XYZ file of C-alpha atoms in Angstrom:
606
model
C -16.466 20.541 -3.135
C -12.865 20.369 -2.179
C -10.317 18.670 -4.344
C -7.665 17.914 -2.064
C -6.455 15.476 -4.492
C -2.124 8.055 -1.712
C -1.673 6.721 -5.172
C -4.688 4.673 -6.247
C -4.410 1.366 -4.973
C -3.595 -0.759 -8.158
C -5.505 -4.206 -8.642
C -2.695 -6.996 -9.081
C -1.563 -7.547 -12.413
C -0.137 -10.806 -11.659
C -1.426 -14.333 -10.337
C -1.163 -14.928 -6.649
C -0.345 -18.383 -4.951
C -1.146 -19.886 -1.563
C 1.520 -20.881 0.485
C 2.073 -23.344 3.450
C 0.159 -21.304 5.872
C -3.192 -21.861 3.697
C -2.958 -25.702 3.149
C -6.955 -25.818 4.211
C -7.140 -24.216 0.615
C -6.910 -26.534 -2.322
C -4.558 -25.610 -4.930
C -5.972 -25.689 -8.741
C -3.444 -27.243 -11.513
C -2.844 -23.516 -12.693
C -1.785 -22.596 -9.508
C 1.076 -25.164 -9.265
C 2.503 -23.425 -12.478
C 5.471 -20.754 -11.878
C 4.842 -17.876 -14.317
C 8.049 -17.341 -16.057
C 7.743 -13.575 -15.405
C 7.835 -14.190 -11.597
C 10.803 -16.365 -12.045
C 12.716 -13.367 -13.653
C 11.609 -11.304 -10.488
C 12.568 -14.146 -7.645
C 16.085 -14.385 -9.827
C 16.721 -10.415 -9.367
C 15.310 -10.571 -5.541
C 13.578 -13.227 -3.958
C 11.889 -11.199 -1.408
C 10.293 -9.168 -4.704
C 9.264 -12.424 -6.252
C 7.555 -13.567 -3.099
C 5.471 -10.286 -2.798
C 4.127 -10.345 -6.488
C 3.341 -14.087 -6.619
C 2.693 -15.464 -3.141
C 1.099 -12.245 -1.900
C -0.219 -10.482 -5.105
C 1.160 -7.080 -4.620
C 1.739 -4.931 -7.799
C 2.627 -1.316 -7.949
C 3.624 0.672 -11.138
C 6.522 3.199 -11.346
C 7.725 5.026 -14.620
C 9.899 1.832 -15.257
C 7.027 -0.682 -15.622
C 5.091 1.648 -17.540
C 8.059 2.256 -19.963
C 8.025 -1.502 -20.302
C 4.477 -1.946 -20.841
C 4.768 0.637 -23.707
C 7.534 -1.326 -25.207
C 5.651 -4.149 -25.326
C 2.723 -2.695 -27.096
C 3.404 -4.368 -30.493
C 4.210 -7.892 -29.083
C 1.089 -7.858 -26.680
C -1.293 -8.339 -29.519
C -1.514 -11.824 -30.347
C -1.628 -13.171 -33.695
C -5.074 -14.618 -34.979
C -3.038 -17.368 -37.206
C -3.142 -20.789 -36.513
C 0.037 -22.406 -35.119
C 0.596 -26.222 -35.489
C 2.690 -28.233 -32.971
C 5.787 -29.801 -34.499
C 5.282 -33.306 -36.218
C 7.111 -36.159 -34.787
C 10.097 -36.863 -37.343
C 10.522 -40.465 -38.060
C 13.713 -41.763 -39.928
C 11.572 -43.446 -42.613
C 9.730 -40.281 -43.310
C 10.626 -39.154 -46.722
C 12.592 -35.561 -47.197
C 9.778 -34.298 -49.149
C 6.848 -34.994 -46.631
C 8.799 -33.096 -43.875
C 7.113 -30.098 -42.605
C 7.440 -26.566 -44.307
C 10.709 -24.791 -43.278
C 9.121 -21.288 -43.916
C 9.933 -19.266 -41.053
C 6.651 -18.080 -38.913
C 6.502 -15.345 -36.219
C 4.083 -15.812 -33.465
C 3.405 -12.814 -31.324
C 1.905 -13.161 -27.432
C 1.521 -16.485 -27.137
C 0.552 -18.245 -23.779
C 2.322 -21.599 -23.034
C 2.506 -23.926 -20.367
C 4.610 -26.934 -19.451
C 3.339 -29.271 -16.455
C 6.992 -31.128 -16.807
C 8.724 -27.856 -15.983
C 6.139 -26.385 -13.653
C 6.252 -23.033 -15.685
C 3.498 -20.971 -17.381
C 4.239 -18.009 -19.349
C 3.227 -15.520 -22.300
C 5.948 -15.254 -24.861
C 6.473 -12.340 -26.503
C 7.538 -13.680 -29.532
C 8.552 -16.789 -30.990
C 10.273 -17.684 -34.648
C 9.542 -20.746 -35.912
C 11.415 -22.661 -38.433
C 9.946 -25.942 -39.171
C 10.646 -27.677 -35.830
C 13.132 -25.136 -34.478
C 11.503 -22.574 -32.164
C 13.254 -19.568 -30.891
C 11.623 -17.505 -28.306
C 12.252 -13.818 -28.284
C 11.482 -11.603 -25.245
C 11.383 -7.657 -25.538
C 13.327 -5.961 -22.458
C 13.177 -1.770 -21.548
C 16.634 -0.367 -21.818
C 20.083 -0.971 -23.383
C 21.959 -4.252 -23.861
C 24.427 -4.311 -20.967
C 28.061 -4.271 -21.898
C 28.830 -7.611 -20.317
C 30.128 -11.217 -21.546
C 27.112 -13.095 -20.770
C 25.204 -10.646 -22.829
C 22.576 -9.947 -20.305
C 22.122 -10.041 -16.719
C 20.993 -13.424 -14.988
C 17.452 -12.684 -14.235
C 16.940 -12.101 -18.256
C 18.892 -15.076 -19.107
C 17.011 -17.505 -16.979
C 13.619 -15.844 -18.308
C 14.289 -16.569 -21.682
C 15.978 -20.139 -21.035
C 12.513 -20.873 -19.041
C 10.583 -20.030 -22.263
C 12.822 -22.333 -24.068
C 12.116 -25.169 -21.625
C 8.509 -24.557 -22.308
C 8.818 -24.742 -26.123
C 11.120 -27.862 -25.589
C 8.196 -29.619 -23.641
C 5.738 -28.640 -26.667
C 7.722 -30.707 -28.811
C 9.929 -28.012 -30.279
C 13.535 -28.125 -30.957
C 15.067 -24.644 -29.058
C 18.669 -24.208 -28.008
C 18.997 -20.680 -28.008
C 16.836 -17.378 -27.317
C 16.818 -13.632 -28.219
C 16.747 -11.066 -25.559
C 15.613 -7.725 -27.720
C 16.762 -4.385 -26.014
C 14.503 -1.801 -27.165
C 16.548 1.443 -26.121
C 19.486 0.063 -28.166
C 17.345 -1.809 -30.723
C 19.664 -4.932 -30.361
C 19.033 -8.576 -30.390
C 21.356 -10.654 -27.979
C 21.469 -14.262 -28.471
C 21.571 -16.477 -25.433
C 22.282 -19.994 -26.126
C 20.737 -22.442 -23.686
C 23.882 -24.413 -22.375
C 23.717 -27.115 -19.631
C 24.903 -24.630 -17.163
C 21.894 -22.049 -17.781
C 19.375 -24.888 -17.875
C 20.631 -26.238 -15.102
C 20.551 -23.015 -12.940
C 17.294 -22.028 -14.251
C 15.764 -25.324 -12.832
C 17.653 -24.879 -9.604
C 15.649 -21.292 -9.286
C 12.345 -22.686 -10.217
C 12.843 -25.564 -7.457
C 13.657 -22.759 -5.007
C 10.803 -20.493 -5.584
C 8.454 -22.864 -5.231
C 9.966 -24.399 -2.056
C 10.075 -20.628 -0.762
C 6.277 -20.073 -1.896
C 5.178 -23.406 -0.037
C 7.304 -22.489 3.217
C 5.106 -19.588 3.520
C 7.901 -17.449 4.835
C 8.807 -14.107 3.092
C 12.606 -13.956 2.047
C 14.432 -11.114 4.034
C 14.774 -7.722 2.200
C 18.102 -6.735 0.667
C 20.584 -4.726 2.326
C 21.538 -1.306 1.284
C 20.964 -2.856 -2.419
C 21.113 -0.627 -5.233
C 18.280 -2.760 -6.743
C 15.871 -1.161 -4.383
C 15.517 2.652 -5.293
C 14.413 1.623 -8.924
C 12.026 -1.281 -7.617
C 8.096 -0.506 -8.152
C 7.498 -2.318 -5.148
C 9.875 -0.697 -2.606
C 7.092 1.305 -0.973
C 5.642 -1.934 -0.079
C 8.714 -3.673 0.832
C 10.399 -1.325 2.830
C 13.795 -2.873 2.837
C 15.874 -0.276 4.836
C 12.881 0.368 7.196
C 12.673 -3.348 8.319
C 16.242 -4.097 8.227
C 16.726 -0.995 10.893
C 13.807 -2.497 12.998
C 14.889 -5.865 12.891
C 17.904 -4.699 14.832
C 16.536 -3.277 17.918
C 12.636 -2.391 17.252
C 12.865 0.028 20.440
C 16.152 1.674 19.424
C 14.582 4.925 18.183
C 11.664 4.796 20.487
C 11.780 8.141 22.390
C 11.256 8.498 26.139
C 8.514 11.037 26.705
C 11.039 13.583 28.239
C 13.959 12.536 25.805
C 14.834 13.621 22.179
C 17.266 11.362 20.358
C 18.545 12.059 16.840
C 16.107 10.159 14.403
C 17.855 6.937 12.778
C 20.404 7.513 15.422
C 21.412 3.823 17.469
C 21.147 3.929 21.184
C 23.381 0.784 21.374
C 26.013 1.347 18.680
C 25.798 5.310 18.376
C 26.547 4.801 14.597
C 24.195 6.435 12.439
C 21.542 3.796 10.797
C 19.274 6.174 8.876
C 17.441 4.444 5.968
C 17.677 5.765 2.532
C 14.172 7.864 1.738
C 13.003 5.412 -0.941
C 9.431 6.510 -0.394
C 7.979 9.559 -2.373
C 7.841 12.423 -0.267
C 4.078 12.794 -1.273
C 1.498 11.350 -3.108
C 0.812 12.587 -6.778
C -3.052 11.127 -6.707
C -5.181 12.617 -3.802
C -8.828 12.326 -2.559
C -11.657 14.102 -4.582
C -14.417 15.574 -2.014
C -17.775 16.388 -3.499
C -20.478 17.899 -0.947
C -22.864 19.827 -3.304
C -26.299 18.371 -2.645
C -27.845 17.206 -5.711
C -24.611 16.822 -7.724
C -24.357 14.255 -10.454
C -20.720 12.500 -10.671
C -19.785 11.376 -14.328
C -16.965 9.981 -16.671
C -15.762 12.070 -19.628
C -13.249 10.196 -21.357
C -10.076 10.139 -18.863
C -11.757 12.558 -16.600
C -14.543 12.610 -13.490
C -16.903 15.377 -14.181
C -19.188 16.819 -11.194
C -22.397 18.737 -12.522
C -25.181 20.362 -10.537
C -28.260 21.070 -13.051
C -26.400 20.009 -15.945
C -23.712 23.003 -15.246
C -20.151 21.819 -15.073
C -18.735 22.568 -11.656
C -15.448 20.705 -11.965
C -13.591 18.342 -14.374
C -10.423 16.104 -12.820
C -8.155 13.853 -14.409
C -8.838 10.346 -13.147
C -4.889 9.600 -12.634
C -4.818 12.690 -10.005
C -7.616 10.753 -7.992
C -6.849 8.492 -4.864
C -10.429 8.304 -3.811
C -13.778 9.958 -4.009
C -15.605 10.988 -1.002
C -19.290 11.726 -1.519
C -21.338 13.637 1.465
C -24.939 13.553 1.564
C -27.277 13.066 -1.566
C -24.873 12.567 -4.679
C -25.361 10.707 -7.580
C -22.854 8.739 -9.833
C -23.336 7.262 -13.054
C -22.373 3.566 -13.933
C -19.719 4.385 -16.310
C -18.022 6.549 -13.346
C -18.503 3.863 -10.781
C -17.173 1.192 -12.878
C -13.900 2.980 -14.246
C -13.035 4.029 -10.496
C -13.703 0.612 -9.318
C -11.476 -0.968 -12.450
C -8.618 1.506 -11.380
C -8.927 0.738 -7.783
C -10.023 3.953 -6.537
C -12.476 3.513 -3.745
C -15.794 5.609 -3.321
C -16.335 6.550 0.359
C -19.824 7.632 1.204
C -20.448 9.980 4.019
C -23.857 11.168 5.542
C -24.746 14.820 5.070
C -23.166 15.121 8.796
C -20.076 13.367 7.892
C -20.725 10.336 9.277
C -18.407 7.363 7.540
C -20.617 4.410 6.743
C -19.587 2.562 3.600
C -17.216 2.296 0.805
C -17.596 0.832 -2.909
C -14.390 -0.279 -4.398
C -13.070 -2.921 -6.791
C -12.210 -6.440 -5.842
C -10.394 -6.105 -2.377
C -6.584 -6.767 -2.293
C -5.974 -10.594 -3.013
C -3.211 -11.102 0.281
C -5.141 -13.726 1.865
C -1.862 -14.887 3.886
C -2.183 -11.597 5.633
C -5.796 -11.636 6.594
C -5.338 -15.035 8.147
C -2.403 -13.929 10.209
C -4.708 -10.824 11.236
C -7.668 -12.953 12.000
C -5.299 -15.380 14.297
C -3.854 -12.233 15.967
C -7.401 -11.063 16.610
C -8.309 -14.485 17.988
C -4.863 -14.514 20.308
C -5.667 -11.899 23.258
C -2.283 -11.850 24.464
C -0.744 -10.962 21.212
C -3.654 -8.475 20.434
C -2.637 -6.966 23.545
C 0.976 -6.302 22.673
C -0.139 -4.351 19.648
C -3.032 -2.531 21.192
C -0.531 -1.270 24.120
C 1.883 0.169 21.609
C -1.036 1.811 19.804
C -2.176 3.456 23.132
C 1.467 4.362 24.262
C 1.852 6.371 21.171
C -1.324 8.095 21.467
C -0.411 9.006 25.034
C 2.771 10.208 24.116
C 1.570 11.991 21.205
C -1.185 13.826 23.514
C 1.433 14.938 25.694
C 3.417 16.160 23.044
C 0.548 18.433 21.907
C -0.109 19.937 24.950
C 3.170 20.822 25.933
C 3.614 22.583 22.710
C 0.580 24.587 23.723
C 0.528 24.788 27.455
C 2.061 27.768 29.178
C 3.265 26.027 32.416
C 5.798 23.222 31.204
C 5.250 21.830 34.684
C 1.626 21.643 34.781
C 0.256 18.641 36.432
C -1.352 16.990 33.374
C 1.951 16.278 31.810
C 2.936 14.332 34.785
C -0.272 12.334 35.045
C 0.004 11.501 31.400
C 3.464 10.450 31.648
C 2.576 8.170 34.517
C -0.433 6.447 32.503
C 2.386 5.669 29.578
C 4.560 3.897 32.615
C 1.760 2.137 33.808
C 1.042 0.624 30.363
C 4.114 -1.677 30.999
C 2.240 -3.780 33.682
C -1.306 -3.886 31.644
C -2.215 -7.471 31.341
C -5.744 -7.145 30.072
C -7.590 -5.360 27.219
C -10.040 -4.171 29.778
C -7.013 -2.682 31.832
C -5.820 -0.858 29.176
C -9.177 0.491 28.218
C -9.451 1.899 31.956
C -5.878 3.659 31.121
C -6.859 4.846 28.041
C -10.073 6.437 29.298
C -8.314 8.094 32.412
C -5.640 9.459 29.730
C -7.974 11.020 27.350
C -10.307 12.603 30.433
C -7.148 14.281 31.434
C -6.198 15.216 27.901
C -9.296 16.798 26.857
C -9.530 18.634 30.154
C -6.784 20.803 29.197
C -7.106 20.398 25.298
C -10.243 22.342 25.139
C -8.577 25.400 26.966
C -6.561 25.985 23.902
C -9.559 27.297 21.691
C -10.845 30.885 21.655
C -12.788 32.102 24.285
C -15.787 32.873 22.581
C -19.483 32.309 23.758
C -20.802 30.637 20.876
C -18.157 27.793 21.029
C -19.292 26.959 24.927
C -17.281 23.642 24.983
C -18.776 21.116 27.326
C -16.038 18.490 27.526
C -15.992 15.555 24.941
C -19.246 14.846 23.678
C -20.404 13.008 20.276
C -23.430 11.195 18.684
C -24.674 14.106 18.091
C -21.799 16.997 19.378
C -23.628 19.501 21.175
C -20.817 22.241 20.202
C -19.148 23.615 17.489
C -15.766 22.167 18.709
C -16.812 18.563 19.164
C -18.843 18.998 15.809
C -15.284 19.484 14.063
C -13.556 17.158 16.008
C -16.134 14.269 15.112
C -15.778 15.143 11.524
C -11.952 14.831 11.539
C -12.078 11.579 13.229
C -14.633 10.460 10.561
C -12.076 11.533 7.791
C -8.922 10.140 9.481
C -10.758 6.878 9.894
C -11.976 6.801 6.082
C -8.241 7.695 5.223
C -7.234 4.525 7.387
C -9.863 2.326 6.124
C -8.761 2.596 2.539
C -5.041 2.363 3.191
C -5.602 -0.638 5.263
C -7.525 -2.389 2.454
C -5.039 -1.399 -0.150
C -2.462 -3.079 2.314
C -4.291 -6.221 2.634
C -6.048 -5.858 5.821
C -9.718 -6.590 7.048
C -10.232 -3.209 8.132
C -13.237 -4.326 9.983
C -11.783 -6.651 12.595
C -9.266 -4.865 15.203
C -7.019 -5.780 17.770
C -7.870 -2.935 20.621
C -11.578 -1.639 19.295
C -14.126 -5.097 19.631
C -15.653 -5.864 16.413
C -18.818 -4.548 15.709
C -21.305 -4.421 12.795
C -20.344 -2.145 10.591
C -17.469 -0.243 12.412
C -14.062 -0.491 10.702
C -12.377 -1.471 14.073
C -8.807 -1.671 12.785
C -8.835 1.392 11.370
C -10.070 3.060 14.644
C -6.991 1.140 16.420
C -4.790 2.785 14.260
C -6.290 6.072 14.176
C -5.453 6.224 18.232
C -2.169 7.263 17.581
C -2.852 9.785 15.136
C -5.767 11.250 16.571
C -3.728 14.385 18.478
C -0.977 14.757 15.426
C -3.679 15.027 12.628
C -7.232 15.482 13.877
C -6.919 17.795 17.125
C -4.222 19.728 15.946
C -6.204 20.819 12.891
C -9.242 21.432 14.887
C -6.997 23.867 16.914
C -5.985 25.329 13.533
C -9.156 25.955 12.107
C -10.555 27.737 14.906
C -7.620 29.815 15.885
C -6.951 30.502 12.515
C -10.579 31.880 11.891
C -11.343 29.355 9.208
C -14.355 28.583 10.763
C -16.963 30.668 13.143
C -20.284 30.667 14.084
C -21.960 31.240 10.487
C -20.303 27.692 9.744
C -22.490 25.918 12.055
C -26.178 24.858 12.240
C -27.989 24.402 15.421
C -30.768 21.693 15.402
C -32.591 20.064 18.492
C -29.546 20.560 20.693
C -27.236 19.201 18.024
C -24.377 21.123 16.215
C -23.630 20.467 12.418
C -21.485 22.249 9.700
C -22.683 24.053 6.918
C -21.344 23.076 3.451
C -18.790 25.989 3.514
C -17.777 25.036 7.101
C -17.268 21.276 6.087
C -15.229 22.591 3.095
C -13.148 24.885 4.956
C -12.453 21.939 7.678
C -11.610 19.448 4.479
C -9.324 21.910 3.177
C -7.400 22.547 6.611
C -7.067 18.648 7.086
C -5.952 18.056 3.348
C -3.103 20.635 4.377
C -2.583 18.568 7.432
C -2.082 15.165 5.536
C 0.185 16.919 3.147
C 2.422 18.465 5.842
C 5.907 16.971 5.427
C 7.554 15.830 8.978
C 10.832 13.999 9.805
C 10.006 10.571 10.500
C 11.164 9.896 14.197
C 12.667 6.591 13.616
C 13.685 6.501 9.918
C 14.839 10.387 9.954
C 13.548 11.110 6.443
C 10.850 13.473 5.423
C 7.553 12.265 4.290
C 3.974 13.460 4.481
C 1.392 12.165 7.172
C -0.533 10.668 4.606
C 2.418 8.664 3.426
C 3.241 7.894 7.166
C -0.369 6.280 7.517
C 0.702 3.871 4.538
C 4.034 3.083 6.195
C 2.511 2.360 9.679
C -0.364 0.061 8.134
C 2.651 -1.860 6.351
C 4.976 -2.098 9.426
C 1.969 -3.708 10.908
C 1.640 -6.049 8.624
C 5.392 -7.132 8.721
C 4.827 -7.444 12.701
C 2.125 -9.799 12.309
C 4.078 -11.750 9.230
C 6.814 -12.170 11.978
C 9.456 -10.086 10.252
C 10.118 -7.280 12.790
C 9.831 -8.278 16.672
C 7.376 -5.336 17.748
C 5.097 -2.922 16.124
C 6.724 0.451 16.364
C 4.223 3.194 17.173
C 4.435 6.406 15.578
C 5.676 9.347 18.192
C 7.012 12.915 17.341
C 8.968 14.698 19.749
């Protein structure tokens, strides 16, 4: 077992909304109602509102967790019955009017068809026919004349409009700032009501248009946003200018984040965490039982506890061979959005168990459309193979003694010929010839031991230890990208380069191309040259080679070290781990398919 420990894919907490690209899908009445909380987000940042409501994106950070904790009291709904206000008539005697005793109602879900809004109100103070919404806010009350910033004022006003449509008199609302323990009264004047209705209309028009708003430029709002790793504002703004600005020629090395056109520094802020706090949990002890105990996952063998890991530290669970899981463990992992990846004993990644997949139907429709368009798919595939050939050449240059070796010139020539490729078959041919040249030289870097006996690249099954390790590492990389692509919102089974095949995660294999030499091949070199695996790490059966449990654990440990290695991003200039880079590249592919950037930028190291 190896605990290498991407943060867990969080199930979106907000309603999703179809848009113009999905007109073939019918909308229900509830779908047409705009959540008040989403109106706040749209007012704060139109792109944030679109990501959360239309595309169903969600991610937690410290501030969202603090907000949830501050709402813990008002999130508990009252059990008492709240009657709607009576219609007052001029001839109704004063003593028959409704009781004016003040009532406090918590966590009430209300909607207004007239305003097109729906929302859960934290607290409503009722005094007869007069209703005053109270909204709890994390942090301190700002020292500004309006008493609060526009998103909060618009949100509380929207709640007031819902209450008005329910028949209440609602002239003001209250924002309660938890940190400063202060109530700020927000009057619903005509200007605020007009502005709120304008934003409701603008948000719905934006959603119906199906075009995501552009990211903010160098905004101080971005670093505090929980969706900054999904939005990638600075990265997209850089790529929108010139997507190939920072793509290095095979014999050039430009400064990261430096524009060749303007010669001005354009390095974006590193808004992403360098590494993930949660990491994969690998379990390979045959006959082990995986259970749940409180907030931890336990691994036992013959009733003896082998390990216990906190759920918050796990991003995925990887099971090799005959491993049993309790229903409670499967349910909790699925509920938290933590996938369970299933491998054969030999390391073949064959299935995945997860909760509801990402709700971003919009992205999947764009993916399916691109896969059906042979020329559009070819453009992406050409970028992926260009990145692969460059990275293969870079790895060879780092290890080869003769820097003028013919293989380097041949790989450079194959890369140049990609520009004239006009069909998937021709691209596959170039990729195959480049791979043959690459592996012919790559296998010479391994220790010259008789037990290795490398006979070129072979697989299904591998016939020597090096190919056994390579196949296993490629399987781990495919697993990693399958999990990431599913978390981003893609269908991992439909690729743009690899043809669809039953049970094969073709899109994961597509993105793996440019990372094979950087992650898998370099890890294979490391484990053999460092002596982390040896002849005792393998078992030979009927001409096939497989790894022992100890050998597999050694390779997994080396793979996880490689995934956690921090490198400088060749385009954006900041340091992140390889695991984080896989997510960034997946999201950049999504942004290309949605039309936000003109070209998918392949990942190429210098």
